[in-house]
Amino acid sequence: MTPVPSHTLNDGRPIPSIGLGTAPMDDEQSETAVAEALRLGYRLIDTGAAYGNETGVGRGIARSGVPRAEVSVVTKLPGRHHGYEETFASFEESRRRLGVEYIDLYLIHWPLPRLDKYVDSWKAMTRLRKEGRVRSIGVSNFLPRHLERLVDETGVVPAVNQIEGHPQFPQHELRAVHTKFGIQTMCYSPLGRGTGLLDAPDIVAVARAHGVTPAQVVLRWHVQLGAVPLPRASSPRHQLHNLAVFEFTLTDEELARIDSALDHRRIGFDPETHEEF
């Protein structure tokens, strides 16, 4: 298996270029999936307080036998805990559930613009990073105006913005903003989450040309665009297949073909209106 390369975040810290998504696994499922994934070579594990599986993820990390220092753990601040002091308390709850002394990447899960407390939470997260309780800080589902406000009001640029991203919703405009600020794009639902993306004739044709699966083609598309995909996979077979995306390369023509395989549309919640509490 080709080793998983890393990206360097804008704070100088490395992050693996593919990770394991765990939503909507429960504690038992995530413990098994995480332990197996780490044994197979994954080093980036994504969870969130809202997923309800941080305890299982933590158990999986401990059960894997992989040294803690080699694992990048991502979790997220839930909407119900937005606010300066609330963020510190929520962080400690997540840290205890995960059973770790620090969190590698801590994200604000949703901006919740109606609540209008995400800047307060961001200020708390910058303090958590300064104190060493968090290695890197970032956001999830933030739109350009949310990112610009954080930078304008605090001077601190998020290391990561985790967004819905796949060929049906490539988010090229938002990715361009990420490039402008030096923010790493991280993608959930990278395979389109049951929308028929993997059956698209253009993607199937590219997969056949390389002797790989359609899922591997789509994950390679992410990798070559510079994003970090977070495919959810509970079976060791699928986990191994996802790691094999570093063993082939797509041409520019194939990348464009994948990008236009289906009409573009969001399949998840809209950050302008979604209120996750």
Short mmCIF file of N, CA, C and O in Angstrom, two decimals, residues 97-170:
data_model
loop_
_atom_site.label_atom_id
_atom_site.label_comp_id
_atom_site.label_asym_id
_atom_site.label_seq_id
_atom_site.Cartn_x
_atom_site.Cartn_y
_atom_site.Cartn_z
N ARG A 97 -14.69 12.48 26.57
CA ARG A 97 -15.32 11.36 25.87
C ARG A 97 -14.33 10.64 24.97
O ARG A 97 -14.34 9.41 24.85
N LEU A 98 -13.47 11.39 24.32
CA LEU A 98 -12.47 10.80 23.44
C LEU A 98 -11.34 10.13 24.21
O LEU A 98 -10.62 9.29 23.65
N GLY A 99 -11.17 10.50 25.46
CA GLY A 99 -10.12 9.91 26.28
C GLY A 99 -8.73 10.35 25.87
O GLY A 99 -7.77 9.58 25.98
N VAL A 100 -8.60 11.60 25.42
CA VAL A 100 -7.31 12.12 24.98
C VAL A 100 -6.95 13.37 25.79
O VAL A 100 -7.81 14.03 26.37
N GLU A 101 -5.67 13.69 25.79
CA GLU A 101 -5.21 14.88 26.51
C GLU A 101 -5.34 16.14 25.67
O GLU A 101 -5.39 17.25 26.21
N TYR A 102 -5.35 15.99 24.37
CA TYR A 102 -5.48 17.13 23.47
C TYR A 102 -6.23 16.67 22.22
O TYR A 102 -6.34 15.47 21.95
N ILE A 103 -6.74 17.63 21.46
CA ILE A 103 -7.43 17.34 20.20
C ILE A 103 -6.61 17.97 19.08
O ILE A 103 -6.15 19.11 19.19
N ASP A 104 -6.40 17.22 18.01
CA ASP A 104 -5.54 17.69 16.94
C ASP A 104 -6.18 18.79 16.10
O ASP A 104 -5.49 19.74 15.71
N LEU A 105 -7.47 18.66 15.82
CA LEU A 105 -8.16 19.66 15.01
C LEU A 105 -9.57 19.83 15.56
O LEU A 105 -10.36 18.90 15.55
N TYR A 106 -9.86 21.04 16.04
CA TYR A 106 -11.16 21.34 16.63
C TYR A 106 -11.88 22.32 15.71
O TYR A 106 -11.32 23.36 15.35
N LEU A 107 -13.11 21.97 15.32
CA LEU A 107 -13.87 22.75 14.36
C LEU A 107 -15.17 23.27 14.95
O LEU A 107 -15.80 22.60 15.78
N ILE A 108 -15.61 24.45 14.49
CA ILE A 108 -16.98 24.90 14.74
C ILE A 108 -17.85 24.20 13.70
O ILE A 108 -17.64 24.37 12.49
N HIS A 109 -18.81 23.41 14.15
CA HIS A 109 -19.53 22.52 13.23
C HIS A 109 -20.37 23.27 12.19
O HIS A 109 -20.38 22.91 11.01
N TRP A 110 -21.11 24.29 12.63
CA TRP A 110 -21.94 25.10 11.73
C TRP A 110 -21.86 26.55 12.18
O TRP A 110 -21.74 26.83 13.37
N PRO A 111 -21.98 27.51 11.24
CA PRO A 111 -21.90 28.91 11.65
C PRO A 111 -23.11 29.41 12.44
O PRO A 111 -22.97 30.32 13.26
N LEU A 112 -24.28 28.87 12.18
CA LEU A 112 -25.51 29.30 12.86
C LEU A 112 -25.62 30.82 12.87
O LEU A 112 -25.62 31.47 13.92
N PRO A 113 -25.73 31.44 11.69
CA PRO A 113 -25.72 32.91 11.62
C PRO A 113 -26.84 33.58 12.41
O PRO A 113 -26.67 34.71 12.89
N ARG A 114 -27.98 32.93 12.55
CA ARG A 114 -29.06 33.56 13.33
C ARG A 114 -28.67 33.71 14.78
O ARG A 114 -28.99 34.72 15.43
N LEU A 115 -27.96 32.71 15.32
CA LEU A 115 -27.51 32.78 16.71
C LEU A 115 -26.41 33.83 16.86
O LEU A 115 -26.32 34.51 17.88
N ASP A 116 -25.55 33.94 15.87
CA ASP A 116 -24.51 34.97 15.79
C ASP A 116 -23.53 34.93 16.97
O ASP A 116 -23.20 35.95 17.56
N LYS A 117 -23.07 33.70 17.28
CA LYS A 117 -22.06 33.57 18.34
C LYS A 117 -20.79 32.88 17.85
O LYS A 117 -19.91 32.57 18.65
N TYR A 118 -20.69 32.65 16.55
CA TYR A 118 -19.54 31.87 16.09
C TYR A 118 -18.22 32.61 16.25
O TYR A 118 -17.17 31.99 16.44
N VAL A 119 -18.23 33.95 16.23
CA VAL A 119 -17.00 34.70 16.46
C VAL A 119 -16.56 34.54 17.92
O VAL A 119 -15.36 34.38 18.20
N ASP A 120 -17.51 34.54 18.84
CA ASP A 120 -17.18 34.32 20.25
C ASP A 120 -16.55 32.94 20.45
O ASP A 120 -15.56 32.79 21.18
N SER A 121 -17.13 31.94 19.81
CA SER A 121 -16.56 30.60 19.91
C SER A 121 -15.17 30.54 19.29
O SER A 121 -14.26 29.88 19.81
N TRP A 122 -15.00 31.25 18.18
CA TRP A 122 -13.69 31.27 17.52
C TRP A 122 -12.62 31.87 18.43
O TRP A 122 -11.49 31.39 18.49
N LYS A 123 -12.97 32.92 19.13
CA LYS A 123 -12.02 33.54 20.06
C LYS A 123 -11.63 32.56 21.16
O LYS A 123 -10.46 32.50 21.57
N ALA A 124 -12.59 31.78 21.64
CA ALA A 124 -12.29 30.77 22.66
C ALA A 124 -11.36 29.69 22.08
O ALA A 124 -10.44 29.22 22.75
N MET A 125 -11.61 29.32 20.84
CA MET A 125 -10.79 28.28 20.22
C MET A 125 -9.35 28.75 19.99
O MET A 125 -8.41 27.97 20.10
N THR A 126 -9.17 30.03 19.69
CA THR A 126 -7.81 30.54 19.55
C THR A 126 -7.07 30.45 20.89
O THR A 126 -5.86 30.20 20.92
N ARG A 127 -7.80 30.64 21.97
CA ARG A 127 -7.18 30.50 23.29
C ARG A 127 -6.86 29.03 23.59
O ARG A 127 -5.79 28.73 24.14
N LEU A 128 -7.75 28.12 23.22
CA LEU A 128 -7.47 26.69 23.40
C LEU A 128 -6.21 26.28 22.66
O LEU A 128 -5.39 25.51 23.17
N ARG A 129 -6.03 26.82 21.46
CA ARG A 129 -4.82 26.51 20.70
C ARG A 129 -3.59 27.10 21.38
O ARG A 129 -2.54 26.44 21.48
N LYS A 130 -3.69 28.33 21.85
CA LYS A 130 -2.57 28.99 22.51
C LYS A 130 -2.14 28.23 23.75
O LYS A 130 -0.94 28.13 24.07
N GLU A 131 -3.12 27.63 24.44
CA GLU A 131 -2.82 26.89 25.67
C GLU A 131 -2.35 25.47 25.40
O GLU A 131 -1.99 24.75 26.33
N GLY A 132 -2.37 25.03 24.14
CA GLY A 132 -1.90 23.71 23.78
C GLY A 132 -2.90 22.60 23.95
O GLY A 132 -2.57 21.42 23.74
N ARG A 133 -4.14 22.94 24.28
CA ARG A 133 -5.16 21.91 24.43
C ARG A 133 -5.69 21.45 23.07
O ARG A 133 -6.25 20.37 22.95
N VAL A 134 -5.50 22.30 22.06
CA VAL A 134 -5.86 21.99 20.68
C VAL A 134 -4.63 22.30 19.83
O VAL A 134 -3.97 23.31 20.04
N ARG A 135 -4.34 21.43 18.87
CA ARG A 135 -3.19 21.66 17.99
C ARG A 135 -3.53 22.63 16.86
O ARG A 135 -2.77 23.52 16.55
N SER A 136 -4.68 22.41 16.21
CA SER A 136 -5.12 23.27 15.10
C SER A 136 -6.60 23.56 15.27
O SER A 136 -7.34 22.75 15.86
N ILE A 137 -7.04 24.69 14.75
CA ILE A 137 -8.45 25.07 14.85
C ILE A 137 -8.98 25.41 13.46
O ILE A 137 -8.26 25.89 12.59
N GLY A 138 -10.26 25.13 13.27
CA GLY A 138 -10.88 25.39 11.98
C GLY A 138 -12.38 25.46 12.11
O GLY A 138 -12.93 25.56 13.22
N VAL A 139 -13.04 25.37 10.97
CA VAL A 139 -14.49 25.50 10.94
C VAL A 139 -15.06 24.44 9.99
O VAL A 139 -14.33 23.73 9.31
N SER A 140 -16.37 24.37 9.96
CA SER A 140 -17.06 23.42 9.09
C SER A 140 -18.33 24.09 8.57
O SER A 140 -19.03 24.77 9.33
N ASN A 141 -18.59 23.93 7.29
CA ASN A 141 -19.80 24.48 6.66
C ASN A 141 -19.83 26.01 6.65
O ASN A 141 -20.91 26.61 6.59
N PHE A 142 -18.68 26.65 6.72
CA PHE A 142 -18.64 28.11 6.68
C PHE A 142 -18.60 28.61 5.24
O PHE A 142 -17.91 28.05 4.39
N LEU A 143 -19.36 29.65 4.96
CA LEU A 143 -19.39 30.29 3.67
C LEU A 143 -18.36 31.42 3.63
O LEU A 143 -17.84 31.82 4.67
N PRO A 144 -18.06 31.96 2.44
CA PRO A 144 -17.05 33.02 2.36
C PRO A 144 -17.25 34.17 3.34
O PRO A 144 -16.30 34.64 3.97
N ARG A 145 -18.50 34.63 3.48
CA ARG A 145 -18.71 35.78 4.37
C ARG A 145 -18.43 35.43 5.84
O ARG A 145 -18.00 36.28 6.61
N HIS A 146 -18.68 34.17 6.21
CA HIS A 146 -18.39 33.75 7.58
C HIS A 146 -16.87 33.71 7.81
O HIS A 146 -16.37 34.14 8.85
N LEU A 147 -16.16 33.17 6.83
CA LEU A 147 -14.69 33.10 6.92
C LEU A 147 -14.10 34.50 6.99
O LEU A 147 -13.20 34.77 7.82
N GLU A 148 -14.57 35.39 6.13
CA GLU A 148 -14.04 36.74 6.09
C GLU A 148 -14.30 37.48 7.40
O GLU A 148 -13.44 38.24 7.88
N ARG A 149 -15.44 37.22 8.02
CA ARG A 149 -15.74 37.89 9.29
C ARG A 149 -14.80 37.40 10.39
O ARG A 149 -14.32 38.21 11.19
N LEU A 150 -14.53 36.11 10.43
CA LEU A 150 -13.59 35.60 11.43
C LEU A 150 -12.23 36.27 11.30
O LEU A 150 -11.62 36.69 12.29
N VAL A 151 -11.75 36.34 10.07
CA VAL A 151 -10.43 36.94 9.83
C VAL A 151 -10.45 38.43 10.16
O VAL A 151 -9.52 38.95 10.80
N ASP A 152 -11.50 39.13 9.74
CA ASP A 152 -11.58 40.57 9.98
C ASP A 152 -11.63 40.91 11.47
O ASP A 152 -11.01 41.88 11.92
N GLU A 153 -12.38 40.09 12.25
CA GLU A 153 -12.60 40.43 13.66
C GLU A 153 -11.57 39.84 14.61
O GLU A 153 -11.44 40.32 15.74
N THR A 154 -10.83 38.82 14.18
CA THR A 154 -9.86 38.20 15.08
C THR A 154 -8.44 38.16 14.52
O THR A 154 -7.49 37.97 15.28
N GLY A 155 -8.31 38.28 13.22
CA GLY A 155 -6.99 38.18 12.60
C GLY A 155 -6.47 36.76 12.51
O GLY A 155 -5.35 36.53 12.06
N VAL A 156 -7.29 35.77 12.90
CA VAL A 156 -6.88 34.36 12.90
C VAL A 156 -7.61 33.63 11.78
O VAL A 156 -8.85 33.58 11.77
N VAL A 157 -6.85 33.08 10.86
CA VAL A 157 -7.42 32.36 9.72
C VAL A 157 -7.62 30.89 10.09
O VAL A 157 -6.71 30.26 10.63
N PRO A 158 -8.81 30.31 9.86
CA PRO A 158 -9.00 28.88 10.12
C PRO A 158 -8.00 28.04 9.34
O PRO A 158 -7.66 28.36 8.19
N ALA A 159 -7.54 26.97 9.95
CA ALA A 159 -6.63 26.05 9.26
C ALA A 159 -7.38 25.20 8.26
O ALA A 159 -6.82 24.80 7.23
N VAL A 160 -8.66 24.91 8.55
CA VAL A 160 -9.47 23.99 7.75
C VAL A 160 -10.89 24.51 7.67
O VAL A 160 -11.39 25.12 8.63
N ASN A 161 -11.54 24.28 6.54
CA ASN A 161 -13.00 24.39 6.45
C ASN A 161 -13.50 23.07 5.91
O ASN A 161 -13.21 22.70 4.77
N GLN A 162 -14.23 22.34 6.75
CA GLN A 162 -14.78 21.04 6.34
C GLN A 162 -16.16 21.29 5.74
O GLN A 162 -17.05 21.82 6.41
N ILE A 163 -16.33 20.89 4.47
CA ILE A 163 -17.54 21.22 3.73
C ILE A 163 -18.08 19.98 3.00
O ILE A 163 -17.36 19.01 2.81
N GLU A 164 -19.35 20.04 2.62
CA GLU A 164 -19.86 19.03 1.70
C GLU A 164 -19.15 19.23 0.36
O GLU A 164 -19.11 20.34 -0.19
N GLY A 165 -18.57 18.16 -0.17
CA GLY A 165 -17.86 18.27 -1.42
C GLY A 165 -17.82 16.95 -2.16
O GLY A 165 -17.46 15.93 -1.57
N HIS A 166 -18.18 16.97 -3.45
CA HIS A 166 -18.17 15.80 -4.31
C HIS A 166 -18.43 16.30 -5.73
O HIS A 166 -18.75 17.48 -5.92
N PRO A 167 -18.26 15.46 -6.75
CA PRO A 167 -18.44 15.96 -8.12
C PRO A 167 -19.81 16.55 -8.42
O PRO A 167 -19.94 17.36 -9.35
N GLN A 168 -20.82 16.17 -7.66
CA GLN A 168 -22.13 16.79 -7.85
C GLN A 168 -22.24 18.15 -7.18
O GLN A 168 -23.17 18.91 -7.45
N PHE A 169 -21.30 18.44 -6.29
CA PHE A 169 -21.29 19.73 -5.58
C PHE A 169 -19.84 20.09 -5.29
O PHE A 169 -19.37 20.05 -4.16
N PRO A 170 -19.09 20.45 -6.35
CA PRO A 170 -17.65 20.63 -6.21
C PRO A 170 -17.23 21.88 -5.44
O PRO A 170 -16.09 21.93 -4.95
#
